[in-house]
CSV table of C-alpha atoms in Angstrom, one decimal:
chain,number,residue,atom,x,y,z
A,1,MET,CA,-109.3,-55.3,64.0
A,2,THR,CA,-109.7,-57.2,67.2
A,3,CYS,CA,-107.0,-57.3,69.9
A,4,THR,CA,-106.2,-60.9,69.1
A,5,LEU,CA,-105.8,-60.2,65.4
A,6,ARG,CA,-103.6,-57.2,66.1
A,7,LYS,CA,-101.4,-59.3,68.3
A,8,GLY,CA,-101.1,-62.0,65.7
A,9,PHE,CA,-100.3,-59.5,63.0
A,10,LEU,CA,-97.6,-57.9,65.2
A,11,ALA,CA,-96.1,-61.3,66.0
A,12,VAL,CA,-95.8,-62.1,62.3
A,13,LEU,CA,-94.3,-58.7,61.5
A,14,LEU,CA,-91.7,-59.0,64.2
A,15,ALA,CA,-90.8,-62.5,63.0
A,16,ILE,CA,-90.3,-61.2,59.4
A,17,LEU,CA,-88.2,-58.4,60.6
A,18,ALA,CA,-86.1,-60.8,62.7
A,19,LEU,CA,-85.5,-63.0,59.6
A,20,ILE,CA,-84.5,-60.0,57.6
A,21,GLY,CA,-82.1,-58.9,60.3
A,22,LYS,CA,-80.5,-62.3,60.3
A,23,SER,CA,-80.2,-62.7,56.5
A,24,PRO,CA,-76.9,-64.1,55.5
A,25,GLN,CA,-74.2,-61.9,53.9
A,26,ALA,CA,-73.2,-62.6,50.4
A,27,ALA,CA,-70.6,-65.3,50.0
A,28,THR,CA,-67.0,-64.3,49.6
A,29,PHE,CA,-64.2,-66.1,47.7
A,30,PRO,CA,-60.5,-66.7,48.0
A,31,ASP,CA,-58.3,-64.6,45.8
A,32,LYS,CA,-57.1,-66.1,42.5
A,33,PRO,CA,-53.7,-67.8,42.6
A,34,PRO,CA,-50.8,-66.0,41.0
A,35,LYS,CA,-50.2,-66.7,37.4
A,36,GLU,CA,-47.5,-69.4,38.0
A,37,HIS,CA,-49.8,-71.5,40.3
A,38,PHE,CA,-53.0,-73.5,39.8
A,39,PHE,CA,-54.0,-73.9,43.4
A,40,VAL,CA,-55.1,-71.9,46.5
A,41,ASP,CA,-54.5,-73.9,49.6
A,42,GLU,CA,-56.3,-71.9,52.3
A,43,ALA,CA,-56.9,-75.1,54.4
A,44,LYS,CA,-53.1,-76.1,54.3
A,45,LEU,CA,-53.9,-79.6,53.0
A,46,LEU,CA,-51.1,-79.8,50.3
A,47,ASP,CA,-47.6,-80.8,51.0
A,48,GLU,CA,-44.8,-79.5,48.8
A,49,GLN,CA,-44.7,-82.5,46.5
A,50,ALA,CA,-48.5,-82.3,45.9
A,51,ARG,CA,-48.2,-78.6,45.2
A,52,LYS,CA,-45.6,-79.2,42.5
A,53,ALA,CA,-47.6,-82.1,41.1
A,54,VAL,CA,-50.8,-80.0,40.8
A,55,ASP,CA,-48.9,-77.1,39.1
A,56,ALA,CA,-47.1,-79.4,36.7
A,57,THR,CA,-50.2,-81.3,35.7
A,58,ALA,CA,-52.4,-78.3,35.4
A,59,LEU,CA,-49.8,-76.3,33.4
A,60,ALA,CA,-49.3,-79.1,30.9
A,61,LEU,CA,-53.1,-79.5,30.5
A,62,LEU,CA,-53.5,-75.8,29.8
A,63,LYS,CA,-50.6,-75.6,27.3
A,64,GLU,CA,-51.5,-78.8,25.5
A,65,GLU,CA,-55.3,-78.9,25.6
A,66,ARG,CA,-56.2,-75.3,26.5
A,67,ILE,CA,-58.1,-76.6,29.5
A,68,PRO,CA,-57.6,-74.7,32.8
A,69,LEU,CA,-57.7,-76.8,36.0
A,70,PHE,CA,-57.6,-75.2,39.5
A,71,VAL,CA,-57.6,-76.7,43.0
A,72,VAL,CA,-59.0,-74.7,45.9
A,73,THR,CA,-59.0,-75.8,49.6
A,74,ILE,CA,-60.8,-73.8,52.3
A,75,PRO,CA,-61.1,-74.3,56.0
A,76,SER,CA,-64.9,-74.3,55.8
A,77,LEU,CA,-67.8,-72.7,54.0
A,78,SER,CA,-68.6,-70.6,57.0
A,79,ALA,CA,-65.2,-68.9,56.7
A,80,TYR,CA,-66.5,-67.4,53.4
A,81,GLU,CA,-70.0,-66.6,54.5
A,82,ALA,CA,-71.4,-69.6,52.7
A,83,SER,CA,-72.5,-72.0,55.4
A,84,GLY,CA,-76.1,-71.8,54.3
A,85,LEU,CA,-75.2,-72.1,50.7
A,86,GLY,CA,-73.8,-75.7,50.5
A,87,ILE,CA,-70.7,-76.8,48.6
A,88,ASP,CA,-72.3,-77.3,45.2
A,89,PRO,CA,-73.7,-73.8,44.8
A,90,TYR,CA,-70.6,-72.3,46.4
A,91,ALA,CA,-68.3,-74.1,43.9
A,92,ARG,CA,-70.4,-72.9,41.0
A,93,ALA,CA,-70.3,-69.3,42.4
A,94,LEU,CA,-66.5,-69.5,42.9
A,95,PHE,CA,-66.1,-70.9,39.4
A,96,ASP,CA,-68.1,-68.0,37.9
A,97,ALA,CA,-66.5,-65.4,40.1
A,98,TRP,CA,-63.0,-66.4,38.9
A,99,GLY,CA,-64.2,-66.9,35.3
A,100,ILE,CA,-62.4,-70.2,34.8
A,101,GLY,CA,-62.1,-70.9,31.1
A,102,SER,CA,-63.5,-68.6,28.5
A,103,PRO,CA,-66.9,-68.1,26.8
A,104,ASP,CA,-65.7,-69.5,23.5
A,105,ARG,CA,-63.9,-72.5,25.1
A,106,ASN,CA,-65.7,-73.1,28.3
A,107,TYR,CA,-63.9,-76.2,29.5
A,108,GLY,CA,-62.6,-75.1,32.9
A,109,ILE,CA,-62.3,-77.5,35.8
A,110,LEU,CA,-62.4,-76.7,39.5
A,111,LEU,CA,-61.7,-79.1,42.4
A,112,LEU,CA,-62.9,-77.5,45.7
A,113,VAL,CA,-62.2,-79.1,49.1
A,114,SER,CA,-63.9,-77.8,52.3
A,115,ALA,CA,-61.9,-79.4,55.1
A,116,GLY,CA,-64.2,-78.4,58.0
A,117,ASP,CA,-67.3,-79.5,56.2
A,118,ARG,CA,-65.7,-82.8,55.0
A,119,GLN,CA,-66.9,-82.2,51.5
A,120,ALA,CA,-65.4,-81.8,48.1
A,121,ARG,CA,-66.8,-80.8,44.7
A,122,ILE,CA,-65.6,-81.2,41.1
A,123,ASP,CA,-67.2,-78.5,39.0
A,124,LEU,CA,-67.0,-78.4,35.2
A,125,GLY,CA,-67.4,-75.6,32.7
A,126,ALA,CA,-70.6,-75.3,30.7
A,127,SER,CA,-69.1,-76.7,27.5
A,128,PHE,CA,-68.7,-80.1,29.1
A,129,GLU,CA,-72.5,-80.3,29.1
A,130,HIS,CA,-72.8,-83.0,31.7
A,131,ARG,CA,-71.1,-85.5,29.5
A,132,TYR,CA,-68.4,-86.3,32.1
A,133,ASP,CA,-70.5,-86.5,35.2
A,134,THR,CA,-69.9,-90.3,35.5
A,135,GLN,CA,-66.2,-89.9,35.1
A,136,ALA,CA,-66.1,-87.0,37.6
A,137,SER,CA,-68.0,-89.2,40.1
A,138,ASP,CA,-65.5,-92.1,39.5
A,139,ILE,CA,-62.7,-89.7,40.2
A,140,MET,CA,-64.3,-88.4,43.4
A,141,GLN,CA,-65.3,-91.8,44.8
A,142,SER,CA,-62.2,-93.9,43.8
A,143,LEU,CA,-59.3,-91.4,43.8
A,144,ILE,CA,-60.2,-88.5,46.2
A,145,VAL,CA,-62.6,-89.7,48.9
A,146,PRO,CA,-60.7,-92.9,49.9
A,147,ALA,CA,-57.5,-91.0,50.5
A,148,PHE,CA,-59.3,-88.3,52.4
A,149,LYS,CA,-60.8,-90.9,54.7
A,150,ARG,CA,-57.3,-92.0,55.5
A,151,GLY,CA,-56.4,-88.4,56.3
A,152,ASP,CA,-54.1,-88.2,53.3
A,153,PHE,CA,-55.3,-85.0,51.6
A,154,SER,CA,-52.2,-84.4,49.5
A,155,THR,CA,-52.5,-87.8,47.9
A,156,GLY,CA,-56.3,-87.5,47.4
A,157,ILE,CA,-55.9,-84.1,45.7
A,158,SER,CA,-52.9,-85.0,43.5
A,159,ASP,CA,-54.6,-88.3,42.5
A,160,GLY,CA,-57.8,-86.3,41.8
A,161,VAL,CA,-55.9,-83.9,39.6
A,162,ARG,CA,-54.3,-86.8,37.7
A,163,GLY,CA,-57.8,-88.2,37.2
A,164,LEU,CA,-59.2,-84.9,36.0
A,165,ASP,CA,-56.3,-84.5,33.6
A,166,ALA,CA,-56.9,-88.0,32.1
A,167,MET,CA,-60.7,-87.2,31.9
A,168,ALA,CA,-60.0,-84.0,30.0
A,169,ARG,CA,-57.7,-85.7,27.6
A,170,GLY,CA,-60.1,-88.6,27.0
A,171,LEU,CA,-57.7,-91.1,28.6
A,172,GLN,CA,-58.4,-94.0,30.9
A,173,LEU,CA,-58.6,-92.9,34.6
A,174,PRO,CA,-55.6,-93.7,36.7
A,175,ARG,CA,-55.6,-96.0,39.6
A,176,PRO,CA,-55.3,-94.5,43.1
A,177,THR,CA,-51.8,-94.2,44.7
A,178,ALA,CA,-51.2,-97.1,47.1
A,179,PRO,CA,-51.0,-96.1,50.8
A,180,TRP,CA,-47.6,-96.0,52.5
A,181,TRP,CA,-48.2,-99.4,54.2
A,182,PHE,CA,-48.9,-101.2,50.9
A,183,TRP,CA,-45.4,-102.4,50.2
A,184,LEU,CA,-44.8,-103.4,53.9
A,185,ALA,CA,-47.9,-105.6,53.6
A,186,VAL,CA,-46.6,-107.1,50.4
A,187,LEU,CA,-43.2,-107.7,51.9
A,188,GLY,CA,-44.8,-109.3,54.9
A,189,GLY,CA,-46.8,-111.6,52.7
A,190,VAL,CA,-43.7,-112.6,50.7
A,191,ILE,CA,-41.8,-113.4,53.9
A,192,PHE,CA,-44.7,-115.4,55.2
A,193,LEU,CA,-45.1,-117.2,51.9
A,194,GLY,CA,-41.4,-118.1,51.8
A,195,ALA,CA,-41.4,-119.4,55.4
A,196,LEU,CA,-44.5,-121.5,54.7
A,197,ILE,CA,-42.9,-123.0,51.6
A,198,TYR,CA,-39.7,-123.8,53.5
A,199,ASN,CA,-41.7,-125.4,56.3
A,200,LEU,CA,-43.7,-127.5,53.8
A,201,PHE,CA,-40.7,-128.8,52.0
A,202,LYS,CA,-38.9,-129.5,55.2
A,203,SER,CA,-41.8,-131.4,56.8
A,204,GLY,CA,-43.1,-133.0,53.6
A,205,LYS,CA,-46.7,-132.1,54.6
A,206,SER,CA,-49.3,-131.4,52.0
A,207,GLY,CA,-53.1,-130.6,51.8
A,208,TRP,CA,-54.6,-127.3,52.8
A,209,ALA,CA,-51.3,-125.5,53.1
A,210,TRP,CA,-50.6,-125.9,49.4
A,211,ALA,CA,-54.0,-124.4,48.6
A,212,LEU,CA,-53.2,-121.5,51.0
A,213,ILE,CA,-49.9,-120.9,49.2
A,214,ALA,CA,-51.6,-120.8,45.8
A,215,ALA,CA,-54.2,-118.3,47.1
A,216,LEU,CA,-51.6,-116.1,48.6
A,217,ALA,CA,-49.5,-116.1,45.4
A,218,VAL,CA,-52.5,-115.1,43.3
A,219,LEU,CA,-53.4,-112.3,45.8
A,220,ILE,CA,-49.8,-110.9,45.7
A,221,PHE,CA,-49.7,-111.1,41.9
A,222,PHE,CA,-52.9,-108.9,41.6
A,223,LEU,CA,-51.7,-106.5,44.3
A,224,LEU,CA,-48.4,-106.0,42.5
A,225,ARG,CA,-50.1,-105.5,39.1
A,226,ALA,CA,-52.5,-103.0,40.6
A,227,ALA,CA,-49.7,-101.0,42.1
A,228,ALA,CA,-47.8,-101.0,38.8
A,229,ALA,CA,-50.9,-99.7,37.0
A,230,GLY,CA,-51.5,-97.0,39.6
A,231,GLY,CA,-48.1,-95.4,39.1
A,232,SER,CA,-48.6,-94.0,36.0
A,233,GLY,CA,-50.9,-69.6,35.1
A,234,GLY,CA,-53.6,-68.4,33.2
A,235,GLY,CA,-56.9,-70.0,32.7
A,236,PHE,CA,-59.2,-67.1,33.7
A,237,GLY,CA,-61.1,-65.7,30.7
A,238,GLY,CA,-64.7,-65.3,31.7
A,239,GLY,CA,-65.7,-68.9,31.7
A,240,SER,CA,-68.7,-70.2,33.6
A,241,SER,CA,-69.9,-73.3,35.5
A,242,GLY,CA,-72.9,-75.4,34.5
A,243,GLY,CA,-71.3,-78.4,32.8
A,244,GLY,CA,-71.8,-80.9,35.6
A,245,GLY,CA,-69.4,-82.5,38.0
A,246,ALA,CA,-69.5,-84.5,41.2
A,247,THR,CA,-69.7,-84.1,45.0
A,248,GLY,CA,-68.2,-86.3,47.7
A,249,SER,CA,-68.0,-86.4,51.5
A,250,TRP,CA,-65.9,-88.4,54.0
């Protein structure tokens, strides 16, 4: 073997050894929640109201439909040796490690939120057989991600859980919870509308202002209707992932 070949072989060998030395550790997972809870909030995203809502919804779903639903928030994938894994494989691995659901009724549901990576994943048990991927995507994109973009993680998670509950029961998906400023905007619109009407009747003017009033009235009507429509411990038995789901980022 020539000197050049020996040097090349040595360089390749050293590179392989370096890669082996830097191989990532196996991913780790948060501990399962105690029997009375259905969430693990390692990233501290849930306020007290959202925690109670998640527990109440998940408990009812488990008792009435025998479908376990769990929420997990983590600071980041790297905190669990999973930065090179990605949120989809990590969610599946977490689902399987916890054994959500059971082999004979594999309808478990997991909502995983990685705050530092700005990603979330809905993962479904194998018995769902990808039949609910579209609904899971709708829940992620219409109920969870918009609230996360506003920084309102408690609302996004609790609305997501309401949506997953409706999906599991075969019901129509709920509308998202209106943000805190919604009713202030409606009140401002009503006040503006009242002042405009008063001014028109007082001055006797007509024309474009009446069209504006009609448009505002229609807008307020639909906003109010949308708001009205929007208000609407166990589970581990050796189940496995593989039934589909949806991923979102913000």
